[in-house]
Short mmCIF file of C-alpha atoms and ligand atoms in Angstrom, two decimals:
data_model
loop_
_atom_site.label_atom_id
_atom_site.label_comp_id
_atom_site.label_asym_id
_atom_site.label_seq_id
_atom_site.Cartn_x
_atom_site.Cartn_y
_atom_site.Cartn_z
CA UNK A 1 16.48 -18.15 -47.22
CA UNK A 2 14.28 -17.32 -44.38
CA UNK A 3 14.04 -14.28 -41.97
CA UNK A 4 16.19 -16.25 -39.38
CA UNK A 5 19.15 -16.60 -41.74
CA UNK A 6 18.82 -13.39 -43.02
CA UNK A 7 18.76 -11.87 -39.55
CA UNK A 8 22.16 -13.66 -38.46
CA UNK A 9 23.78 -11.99 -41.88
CA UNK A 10 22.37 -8.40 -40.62
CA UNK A 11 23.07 -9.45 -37.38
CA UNK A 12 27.03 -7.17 -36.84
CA UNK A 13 24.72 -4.22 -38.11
CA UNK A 14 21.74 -4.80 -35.51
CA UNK A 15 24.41 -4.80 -32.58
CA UNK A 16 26.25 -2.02 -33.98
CA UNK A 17 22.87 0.17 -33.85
CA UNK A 18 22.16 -1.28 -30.27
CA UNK A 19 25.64 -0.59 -29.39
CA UNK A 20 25.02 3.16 -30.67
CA UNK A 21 21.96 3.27 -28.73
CA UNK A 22 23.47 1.91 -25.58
CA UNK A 23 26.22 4.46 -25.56
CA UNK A 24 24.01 7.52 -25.65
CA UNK A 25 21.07 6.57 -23.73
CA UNK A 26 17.94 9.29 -23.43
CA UNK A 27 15.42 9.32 -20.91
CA UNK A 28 11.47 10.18 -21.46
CA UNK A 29 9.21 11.33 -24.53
CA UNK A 30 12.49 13.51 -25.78
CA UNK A 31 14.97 11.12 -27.27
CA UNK A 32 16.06 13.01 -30.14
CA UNK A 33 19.76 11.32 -30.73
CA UNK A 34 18.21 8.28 -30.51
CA UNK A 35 15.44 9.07 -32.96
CA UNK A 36 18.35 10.24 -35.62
CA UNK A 37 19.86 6.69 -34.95
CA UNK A 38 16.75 5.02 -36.13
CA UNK A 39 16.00 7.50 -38.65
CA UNK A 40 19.40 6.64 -40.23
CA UNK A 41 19.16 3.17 -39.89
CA UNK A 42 16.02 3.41 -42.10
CA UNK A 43 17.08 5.66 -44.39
CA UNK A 44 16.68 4.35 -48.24
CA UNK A 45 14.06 1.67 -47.12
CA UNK A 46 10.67 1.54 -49.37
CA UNK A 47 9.22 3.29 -46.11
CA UNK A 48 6.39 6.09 -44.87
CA UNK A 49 8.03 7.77 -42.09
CA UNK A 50 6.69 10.40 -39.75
CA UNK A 51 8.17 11.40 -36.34
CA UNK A 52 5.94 12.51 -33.39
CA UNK A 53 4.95 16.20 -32.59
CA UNK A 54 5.05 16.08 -28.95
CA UNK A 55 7.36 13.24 -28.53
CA UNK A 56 10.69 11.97 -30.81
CA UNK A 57 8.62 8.93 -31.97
CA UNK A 58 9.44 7.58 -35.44
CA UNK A 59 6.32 5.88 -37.06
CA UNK A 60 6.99 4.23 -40.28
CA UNK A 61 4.68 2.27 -42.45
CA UNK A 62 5.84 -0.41 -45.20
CA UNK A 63 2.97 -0.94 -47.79
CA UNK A 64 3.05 -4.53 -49.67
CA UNK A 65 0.18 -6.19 -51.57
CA UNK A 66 -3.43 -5.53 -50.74
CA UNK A 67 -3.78 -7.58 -47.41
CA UNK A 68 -4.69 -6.54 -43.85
CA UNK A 69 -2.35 -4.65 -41.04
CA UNK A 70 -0.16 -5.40 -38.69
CA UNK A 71 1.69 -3.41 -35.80
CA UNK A 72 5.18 -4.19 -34.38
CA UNK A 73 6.76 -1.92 -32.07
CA UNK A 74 9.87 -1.53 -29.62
CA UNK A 75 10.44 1.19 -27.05
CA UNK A 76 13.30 3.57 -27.28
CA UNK A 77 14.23 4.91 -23.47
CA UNK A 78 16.52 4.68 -21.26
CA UNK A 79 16.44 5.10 -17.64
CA UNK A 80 17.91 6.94 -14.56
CA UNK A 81 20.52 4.90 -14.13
CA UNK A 82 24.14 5.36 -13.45
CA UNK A 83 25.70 2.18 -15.75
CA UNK A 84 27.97 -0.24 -13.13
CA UNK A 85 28.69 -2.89 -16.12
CA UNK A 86 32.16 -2.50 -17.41
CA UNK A 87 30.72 -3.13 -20.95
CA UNK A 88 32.55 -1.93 -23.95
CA UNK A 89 29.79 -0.16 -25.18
CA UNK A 90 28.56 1.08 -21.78
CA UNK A 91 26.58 4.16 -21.53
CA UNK A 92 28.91 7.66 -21.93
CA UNK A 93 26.24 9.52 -19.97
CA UNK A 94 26.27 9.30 -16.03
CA UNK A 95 22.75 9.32 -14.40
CA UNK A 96 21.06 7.00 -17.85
CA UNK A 97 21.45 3.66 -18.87
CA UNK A 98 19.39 1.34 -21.36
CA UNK A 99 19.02 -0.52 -17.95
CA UNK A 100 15.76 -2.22 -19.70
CA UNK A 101 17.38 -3.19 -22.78
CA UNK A 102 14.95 -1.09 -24.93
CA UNK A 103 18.18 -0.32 -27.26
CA UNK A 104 17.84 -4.15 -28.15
CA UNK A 105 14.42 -3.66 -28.94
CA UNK A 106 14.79 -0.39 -31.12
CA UNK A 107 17.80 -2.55 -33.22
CA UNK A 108 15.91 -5.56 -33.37
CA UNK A 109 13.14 -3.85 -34.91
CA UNK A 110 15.12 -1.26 -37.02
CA UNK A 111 16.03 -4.70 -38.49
CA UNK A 112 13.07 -6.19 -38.86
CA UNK A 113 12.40 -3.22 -40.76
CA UNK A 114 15.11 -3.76 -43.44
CA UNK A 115 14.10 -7.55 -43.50
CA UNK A 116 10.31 -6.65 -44.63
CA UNK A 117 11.20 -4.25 -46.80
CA UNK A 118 13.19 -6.62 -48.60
CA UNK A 119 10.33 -8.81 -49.29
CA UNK A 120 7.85 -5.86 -50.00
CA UNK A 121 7.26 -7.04 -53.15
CA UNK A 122 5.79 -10.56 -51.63
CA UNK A 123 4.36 -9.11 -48.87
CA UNK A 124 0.24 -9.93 -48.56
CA UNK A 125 -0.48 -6.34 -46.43
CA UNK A 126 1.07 -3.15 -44.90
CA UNK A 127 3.23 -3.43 -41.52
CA UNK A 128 3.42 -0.24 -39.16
CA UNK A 129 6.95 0.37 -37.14
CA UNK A 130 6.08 2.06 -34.09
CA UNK A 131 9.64 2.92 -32.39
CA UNK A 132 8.33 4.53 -29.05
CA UNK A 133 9.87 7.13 -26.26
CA UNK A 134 9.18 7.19 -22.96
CA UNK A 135 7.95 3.86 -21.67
CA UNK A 136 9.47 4.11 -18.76
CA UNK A 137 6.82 5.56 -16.85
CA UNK A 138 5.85 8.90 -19.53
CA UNK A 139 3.10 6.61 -21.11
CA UNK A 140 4.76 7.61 -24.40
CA UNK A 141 2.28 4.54 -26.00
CA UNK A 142 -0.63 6.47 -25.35
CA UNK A 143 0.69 9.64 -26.50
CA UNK A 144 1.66 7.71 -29.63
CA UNK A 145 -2.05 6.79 -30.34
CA UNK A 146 -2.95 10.19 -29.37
CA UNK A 147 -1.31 11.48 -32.21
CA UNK A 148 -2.25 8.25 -34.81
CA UNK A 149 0.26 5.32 -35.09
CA UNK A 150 -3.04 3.25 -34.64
CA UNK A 151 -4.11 4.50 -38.15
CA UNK A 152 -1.12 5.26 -39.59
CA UNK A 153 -1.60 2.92 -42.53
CA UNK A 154 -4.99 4.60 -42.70
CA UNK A 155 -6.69 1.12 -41.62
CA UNK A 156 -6.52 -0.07 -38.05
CA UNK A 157 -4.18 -3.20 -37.35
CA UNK A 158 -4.96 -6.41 -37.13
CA UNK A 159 -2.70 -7.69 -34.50
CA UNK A 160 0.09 -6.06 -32.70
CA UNK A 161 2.95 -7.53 -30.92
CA UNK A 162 5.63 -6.04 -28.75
CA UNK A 163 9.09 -7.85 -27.65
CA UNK A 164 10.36 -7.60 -24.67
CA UNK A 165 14.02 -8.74 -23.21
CA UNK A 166 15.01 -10.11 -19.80
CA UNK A 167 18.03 -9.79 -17.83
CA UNK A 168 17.12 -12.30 -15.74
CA UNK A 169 14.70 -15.01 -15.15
CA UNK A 170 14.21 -16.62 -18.38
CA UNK A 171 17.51 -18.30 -20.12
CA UNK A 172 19.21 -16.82 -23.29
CA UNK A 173 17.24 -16.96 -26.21
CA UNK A 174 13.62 -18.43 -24.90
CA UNK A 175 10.90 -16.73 -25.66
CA UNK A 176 8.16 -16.79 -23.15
CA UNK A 177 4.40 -15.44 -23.76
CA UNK A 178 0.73 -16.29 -21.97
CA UNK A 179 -2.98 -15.83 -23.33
CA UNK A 180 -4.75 -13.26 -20.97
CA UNK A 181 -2.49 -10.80 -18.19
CA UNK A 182 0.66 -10.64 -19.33
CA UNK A 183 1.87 -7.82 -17.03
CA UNK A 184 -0.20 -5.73 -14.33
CA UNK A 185 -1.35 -2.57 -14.01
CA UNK A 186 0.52 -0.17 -12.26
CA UNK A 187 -0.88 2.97 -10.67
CA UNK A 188 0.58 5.51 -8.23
CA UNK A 189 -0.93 6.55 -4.94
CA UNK A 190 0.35 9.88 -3.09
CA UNK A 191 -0.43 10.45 0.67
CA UNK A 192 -0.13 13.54 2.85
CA UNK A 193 -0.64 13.21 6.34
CA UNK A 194 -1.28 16.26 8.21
CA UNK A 195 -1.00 17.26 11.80
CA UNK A 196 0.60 19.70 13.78
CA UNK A 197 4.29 20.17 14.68
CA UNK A 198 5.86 20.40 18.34
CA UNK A 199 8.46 19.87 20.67
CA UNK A 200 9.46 16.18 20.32
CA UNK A 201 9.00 15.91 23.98
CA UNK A 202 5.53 16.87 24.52
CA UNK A 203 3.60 14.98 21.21
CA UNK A 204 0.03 15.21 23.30
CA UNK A 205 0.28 19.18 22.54
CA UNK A 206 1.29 18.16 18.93
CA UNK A 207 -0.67 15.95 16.26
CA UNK A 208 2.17 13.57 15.24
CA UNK A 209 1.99 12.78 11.79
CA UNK A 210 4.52 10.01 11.78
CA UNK A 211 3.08 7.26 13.72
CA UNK A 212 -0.34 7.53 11.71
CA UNK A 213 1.33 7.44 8.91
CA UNK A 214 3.24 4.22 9.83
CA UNK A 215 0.41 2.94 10.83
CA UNK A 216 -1.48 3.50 7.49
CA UNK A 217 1.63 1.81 5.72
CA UNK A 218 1.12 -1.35 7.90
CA UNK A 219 -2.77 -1.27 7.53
CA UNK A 220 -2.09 -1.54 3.52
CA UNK A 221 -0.29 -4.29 3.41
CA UNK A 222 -3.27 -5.95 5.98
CA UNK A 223 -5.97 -4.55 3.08
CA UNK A 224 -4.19 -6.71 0.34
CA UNK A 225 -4.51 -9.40 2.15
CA UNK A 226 -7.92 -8.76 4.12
CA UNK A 227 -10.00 -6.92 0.73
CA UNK A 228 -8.45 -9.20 -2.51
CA UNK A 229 -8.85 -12.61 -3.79
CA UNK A 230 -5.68 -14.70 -3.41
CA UNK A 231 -6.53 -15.65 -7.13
CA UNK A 232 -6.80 -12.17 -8.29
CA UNK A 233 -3.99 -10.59 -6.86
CA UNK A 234 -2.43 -7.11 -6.14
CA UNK A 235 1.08 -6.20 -4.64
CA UNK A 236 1.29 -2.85 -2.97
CA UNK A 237 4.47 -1.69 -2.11
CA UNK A 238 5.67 2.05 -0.14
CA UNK A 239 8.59 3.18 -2.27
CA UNK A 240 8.83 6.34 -0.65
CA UNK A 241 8.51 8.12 2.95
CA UNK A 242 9.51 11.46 4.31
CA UNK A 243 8.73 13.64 7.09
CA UNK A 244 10.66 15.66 9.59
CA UNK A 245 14.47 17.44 9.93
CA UNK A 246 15.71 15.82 13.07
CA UNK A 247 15.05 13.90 16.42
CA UNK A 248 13.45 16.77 18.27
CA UNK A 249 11.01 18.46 16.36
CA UNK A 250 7.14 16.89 15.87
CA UNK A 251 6.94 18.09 11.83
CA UNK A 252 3.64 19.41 10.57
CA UNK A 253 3.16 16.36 7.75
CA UNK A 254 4.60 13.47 6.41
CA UNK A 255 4.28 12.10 2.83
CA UNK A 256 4.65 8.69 1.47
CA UNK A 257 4.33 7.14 -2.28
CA UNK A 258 3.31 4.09 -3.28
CA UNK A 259 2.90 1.44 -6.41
CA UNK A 260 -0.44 -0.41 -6.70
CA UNK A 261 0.10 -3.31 -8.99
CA UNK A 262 -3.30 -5.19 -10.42
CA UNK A 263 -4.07 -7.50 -12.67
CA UNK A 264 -8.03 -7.39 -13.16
CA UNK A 265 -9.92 -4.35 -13.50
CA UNK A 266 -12.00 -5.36 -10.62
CA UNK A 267 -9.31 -5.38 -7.98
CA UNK A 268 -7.85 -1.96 -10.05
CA UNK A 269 -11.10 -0.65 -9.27
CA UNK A 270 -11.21 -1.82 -5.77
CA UNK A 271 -7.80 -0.17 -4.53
CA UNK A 272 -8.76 3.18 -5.96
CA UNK A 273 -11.65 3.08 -3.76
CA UNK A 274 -10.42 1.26 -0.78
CA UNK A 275 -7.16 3.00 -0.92
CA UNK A 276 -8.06 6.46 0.02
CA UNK A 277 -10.90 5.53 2.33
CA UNK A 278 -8.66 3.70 4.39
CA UNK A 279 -5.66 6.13 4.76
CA UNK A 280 -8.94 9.06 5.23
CA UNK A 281 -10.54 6.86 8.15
CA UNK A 282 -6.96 6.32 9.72
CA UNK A 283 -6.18 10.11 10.06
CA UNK A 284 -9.40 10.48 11.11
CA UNK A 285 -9.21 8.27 13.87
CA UNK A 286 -6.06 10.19 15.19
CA UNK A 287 -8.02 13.81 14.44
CA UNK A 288 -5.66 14.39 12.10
CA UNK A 289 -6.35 14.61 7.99
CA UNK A 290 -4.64 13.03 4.93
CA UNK A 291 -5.08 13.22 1.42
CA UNK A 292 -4.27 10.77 -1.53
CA UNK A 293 -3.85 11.28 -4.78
CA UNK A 294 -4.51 7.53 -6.58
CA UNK A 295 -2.77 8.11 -10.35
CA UNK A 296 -4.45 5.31 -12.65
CA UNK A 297 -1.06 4.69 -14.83
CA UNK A 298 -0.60 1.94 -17.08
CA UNK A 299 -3.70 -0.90 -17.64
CA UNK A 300 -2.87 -4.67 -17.40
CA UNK A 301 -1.24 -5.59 -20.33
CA UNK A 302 -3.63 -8.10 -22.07
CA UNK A 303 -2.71 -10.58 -24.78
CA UNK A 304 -5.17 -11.84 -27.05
CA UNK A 305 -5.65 -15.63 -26.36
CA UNK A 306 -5.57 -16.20 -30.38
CA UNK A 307 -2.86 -13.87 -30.84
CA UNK A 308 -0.61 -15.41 -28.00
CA UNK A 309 -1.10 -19.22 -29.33
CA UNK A 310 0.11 -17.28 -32.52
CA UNK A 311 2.90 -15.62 -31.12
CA UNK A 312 3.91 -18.94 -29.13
CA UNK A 313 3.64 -20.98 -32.64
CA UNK A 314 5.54 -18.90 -34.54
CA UNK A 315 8.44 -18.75 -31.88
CA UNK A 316 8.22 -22.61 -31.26
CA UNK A 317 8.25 -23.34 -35.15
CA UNK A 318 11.14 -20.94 -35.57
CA UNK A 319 13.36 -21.82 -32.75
CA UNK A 320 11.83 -25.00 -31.77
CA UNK A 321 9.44 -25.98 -28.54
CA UNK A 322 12.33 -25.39 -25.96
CA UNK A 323 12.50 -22.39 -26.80
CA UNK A 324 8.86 -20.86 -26.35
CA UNK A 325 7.94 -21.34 -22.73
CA UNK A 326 3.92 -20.52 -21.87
CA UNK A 327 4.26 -18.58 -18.58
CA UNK A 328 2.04 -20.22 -15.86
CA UNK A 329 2.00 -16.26 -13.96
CA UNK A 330 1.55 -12.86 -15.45
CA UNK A 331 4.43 -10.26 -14.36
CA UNK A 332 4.27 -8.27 -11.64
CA UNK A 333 6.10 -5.51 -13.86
CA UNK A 334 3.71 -2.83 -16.44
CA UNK A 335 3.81 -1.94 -19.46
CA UNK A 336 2.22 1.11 -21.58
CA UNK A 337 2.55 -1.39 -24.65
CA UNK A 338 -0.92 -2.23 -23.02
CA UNK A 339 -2.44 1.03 -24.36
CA UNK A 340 -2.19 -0.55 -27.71
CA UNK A 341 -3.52 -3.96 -26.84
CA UNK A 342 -6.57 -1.87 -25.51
CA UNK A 343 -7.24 -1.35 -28.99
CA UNK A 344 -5.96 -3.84 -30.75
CA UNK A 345 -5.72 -7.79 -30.40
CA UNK A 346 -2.04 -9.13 -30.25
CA UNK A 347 0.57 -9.99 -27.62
CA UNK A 348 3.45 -9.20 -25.91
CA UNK A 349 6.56 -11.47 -25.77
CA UNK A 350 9.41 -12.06 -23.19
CA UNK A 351 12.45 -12.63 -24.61
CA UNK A 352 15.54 -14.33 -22.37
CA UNK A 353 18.60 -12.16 -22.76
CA UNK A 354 20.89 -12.93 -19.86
CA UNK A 355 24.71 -14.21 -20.98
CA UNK A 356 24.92 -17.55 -21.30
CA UNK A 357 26.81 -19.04 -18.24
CA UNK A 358 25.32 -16.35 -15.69
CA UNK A 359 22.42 -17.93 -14.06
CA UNK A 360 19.10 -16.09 -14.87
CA UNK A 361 17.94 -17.13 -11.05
CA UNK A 362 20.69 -14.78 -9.56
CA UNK A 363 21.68 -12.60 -12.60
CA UNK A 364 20.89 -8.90 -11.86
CA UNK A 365 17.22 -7.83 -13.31
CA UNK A 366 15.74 -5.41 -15.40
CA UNK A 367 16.49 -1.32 -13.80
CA UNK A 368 19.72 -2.91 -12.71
CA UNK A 369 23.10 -0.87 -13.10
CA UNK A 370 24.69 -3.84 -13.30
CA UNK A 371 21.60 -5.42 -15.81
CA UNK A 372 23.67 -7.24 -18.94
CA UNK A 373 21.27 -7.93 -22.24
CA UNK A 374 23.36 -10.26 -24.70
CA UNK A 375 23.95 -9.23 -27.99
CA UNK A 376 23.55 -13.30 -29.04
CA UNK A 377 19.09 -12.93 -28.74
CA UNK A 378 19.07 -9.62 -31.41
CA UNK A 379 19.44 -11.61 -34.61
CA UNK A 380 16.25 -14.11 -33.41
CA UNK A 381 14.43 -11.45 -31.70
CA UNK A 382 14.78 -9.69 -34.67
CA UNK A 383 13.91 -12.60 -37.44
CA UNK A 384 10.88 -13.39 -34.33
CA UNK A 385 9.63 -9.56 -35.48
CA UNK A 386 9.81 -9.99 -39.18
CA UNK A 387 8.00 -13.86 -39.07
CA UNK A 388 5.24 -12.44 -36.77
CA UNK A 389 4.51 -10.07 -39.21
CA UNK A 390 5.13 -12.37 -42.49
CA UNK A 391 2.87 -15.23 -41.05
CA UNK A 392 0.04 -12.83 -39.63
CA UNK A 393 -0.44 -10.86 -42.69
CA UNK A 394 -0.14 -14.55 -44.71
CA UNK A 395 -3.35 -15.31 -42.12
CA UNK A 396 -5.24 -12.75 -43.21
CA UNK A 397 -8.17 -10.64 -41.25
CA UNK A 398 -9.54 -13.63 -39.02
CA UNK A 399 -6.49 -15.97 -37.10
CA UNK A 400 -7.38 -19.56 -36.58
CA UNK A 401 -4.70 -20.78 -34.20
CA UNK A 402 -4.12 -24.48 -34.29
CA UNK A 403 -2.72 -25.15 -31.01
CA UNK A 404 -0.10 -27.84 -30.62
CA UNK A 405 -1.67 -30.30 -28.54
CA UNK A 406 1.36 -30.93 -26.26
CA UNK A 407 0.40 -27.13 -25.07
CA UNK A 408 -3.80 -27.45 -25.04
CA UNK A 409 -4.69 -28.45 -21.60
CA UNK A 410 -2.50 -25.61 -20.63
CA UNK A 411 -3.25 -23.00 -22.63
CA UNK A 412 -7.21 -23.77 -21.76
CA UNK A 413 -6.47 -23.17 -18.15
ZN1 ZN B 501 11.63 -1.09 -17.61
ZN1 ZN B 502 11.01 -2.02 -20.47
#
């Protein structure tokens, strides 16, 4: 029998553990309920487990035969979220929901955990289980290789590959992957204008913050489109502005944040410079002064070329060609699973999630109250973990990719 049959039989216990999850969603690097959920669920496997020091990480390591190393992980946090979804197993805590669906991911690989271990006996190398806190914008990836899941099996992976489900976009059950950007960096840019406060009704005795710093909003969206290469490019978007208590009073400073999405590290390296000299030469222009803070946050998640015809193979054999798309455009969205592919080669993979009958078009995304993640996708996304692991051990140190050639002409694009 192969992983895919033995995931459907394991498949009541997978959503039973997501279900779990779901219920009692944490948010950040401190998840420790859902760390004894996972811990439980591996409890009696042939596994070396550690949990993190300054995060609830679970690392565990499953030693076969003599063979190379390969990484598989799935995120564990939830998000600020106040759950609108009626669901049975809805989350019991107001103010956090799994509103990303990283409970599916934590099941699916808590059962691709059991699966392996099963076969330890056959199995041609060592797989490392990295179940991870704080994706969701604590960079709990990088604080995960701070404190060694890289060399946790005391040799550095191979390959790594992360799994990733959608509310929306992509139809139940297709998994979607691309050689190169997968997702974009992401990095945060805080801006104080200052002036001086007044009387509303005599602003040339004041230094009004407010219009210069509507005017340096406008002037960076003008920037992206004046400074970057239409075929290179970067959304910036103002998720936040404050200033002033009320229609008569000129306030000293106003403050805005901002998300500066990137998918080269050219144009990365371009907004952290253009950025601040911009919003610097605007206040100056009014006599007034500003300061910004740009926060590099999470790199552009890169997949391996080899590693993503691998991961786009193995889901096409498993589930068949209509059911592994090759996305034509990166996502806009970020990722600290790029932290790891930093370091090592592997991909990242998309996996479809919304019911069946809802239309993935209009269905509500990702950070969503309303964000549904069927339970139908954890048995394959679960057998999808084990056979990446199975077939890129079975490959050995160096992967040869033979790529269908249906998929060629794209995938050398
Ligand atoms: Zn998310
Ligand atoms: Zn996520």
């Amino acid at each position: 029998m192969g992983v895919r049959d033995e995931a459907v039989q394991i498949a009541g216990e997978i959503a039973e553990l997501r279900h779990a999850i779901h219920r009692e969603p944490e948010i950040g690097l401190n998840l420790p309920k859902t760390q004894a959920k996972v811990l439980a669920a591996l409890d009696g496997l042939p596994l070396e487990i550690s949990t993190g020091q300054g995060l609830s990480s679970v690392t565990a390591v499953l030693r076969g035969g003599p063979g190379p190393v390969v990484l598989l992980r799935g995120d564990m946090d939830a998000l600020p979220v106040t759950e609108e979804t009626g669901l049975a197993y809805a989350s019991a805590v107001p103010g956090a929901m799994h509103a990303c669906g990283h409970d599916t991911h934590t099941a699916m690989l808590a059962g691709a955990a059991r699966l392996l271990s099963a076969r330890r006996a056959d199995l041609p190398g060592t797989v490392i289980f990295m179940f991870q806190p704080g994706e969701e914008g604590y960079a709990g990836a990088r604080h995960m290789i701070g404190e060694g899941v890289l060399d946790a099996a005391g040799e550095r992976p191979v390959a790594a590959y992360g799994l990733h489900v959608t509310s929306h976009r992509l139809p139940c059950g297709v998994f979607s992957t691309r050689p190169g950007a997968m997702l974009a960096a992401a990095d945060k840019i805080s801006v104080t204008v200052r002036g001086r406060g007044g009387h509303a009704s005599t602003p040339h005795q004041a230094a009004d913050p407010i219009p210069v710093a509507c005017e340096m909003v406008t002037a960076l969206q003008t920037l992206v489109t004046r400074k970057f290469d239409v075929f290179d490019p970067v959304v910036l978007t103002v998720g936040s502005f404050h200033a002033g208590t009320t229609d008569n009073v000129i306030p000293d400073e106003a403050t805005f944040l901002a998300t500066a999405r990137s998918f080269s590290q050219d144009s990365r390296s371009a907004l952290a410079e253009l950025v601040p000299r911009l919003i610097g030469d605007i206040a100056l222009a009014h006599g007034l002064t500003a300061e910004t803070v740009y926060a590099t946050e999470y790199p552009v998640t890169i997949n391996d070329a080899t590693e993503a015809a691998f991961a786009w193979e193995t889901a096409a054999a498993m589930f068949g060609p209509e059911r592994a798309d090759l996305a034509e455009f990166p996502i806009t969205g970020a990722e600290d699973f790029s932290f790891v592919l930093e370091q090592v080669p592997g991909a990242f993979v998309m996996l479809g999630a919304c019911p069946p009958g809802n239309d993935p078009m209009t269905a509500p995304t990702n950070h969503s109250a309303e964000a549904v993640f069927d339970d139908l996708v954890l048995a394959d996304g679960t057998a999808l973990y084990a056979e990446l692991a199975l077939r890129r051990l079975a490959a050995g140190r160096l992967l040869y990719v033979e790529v269908r050639r249906c998929t060629v002409c794209v995938w050398r694009r």
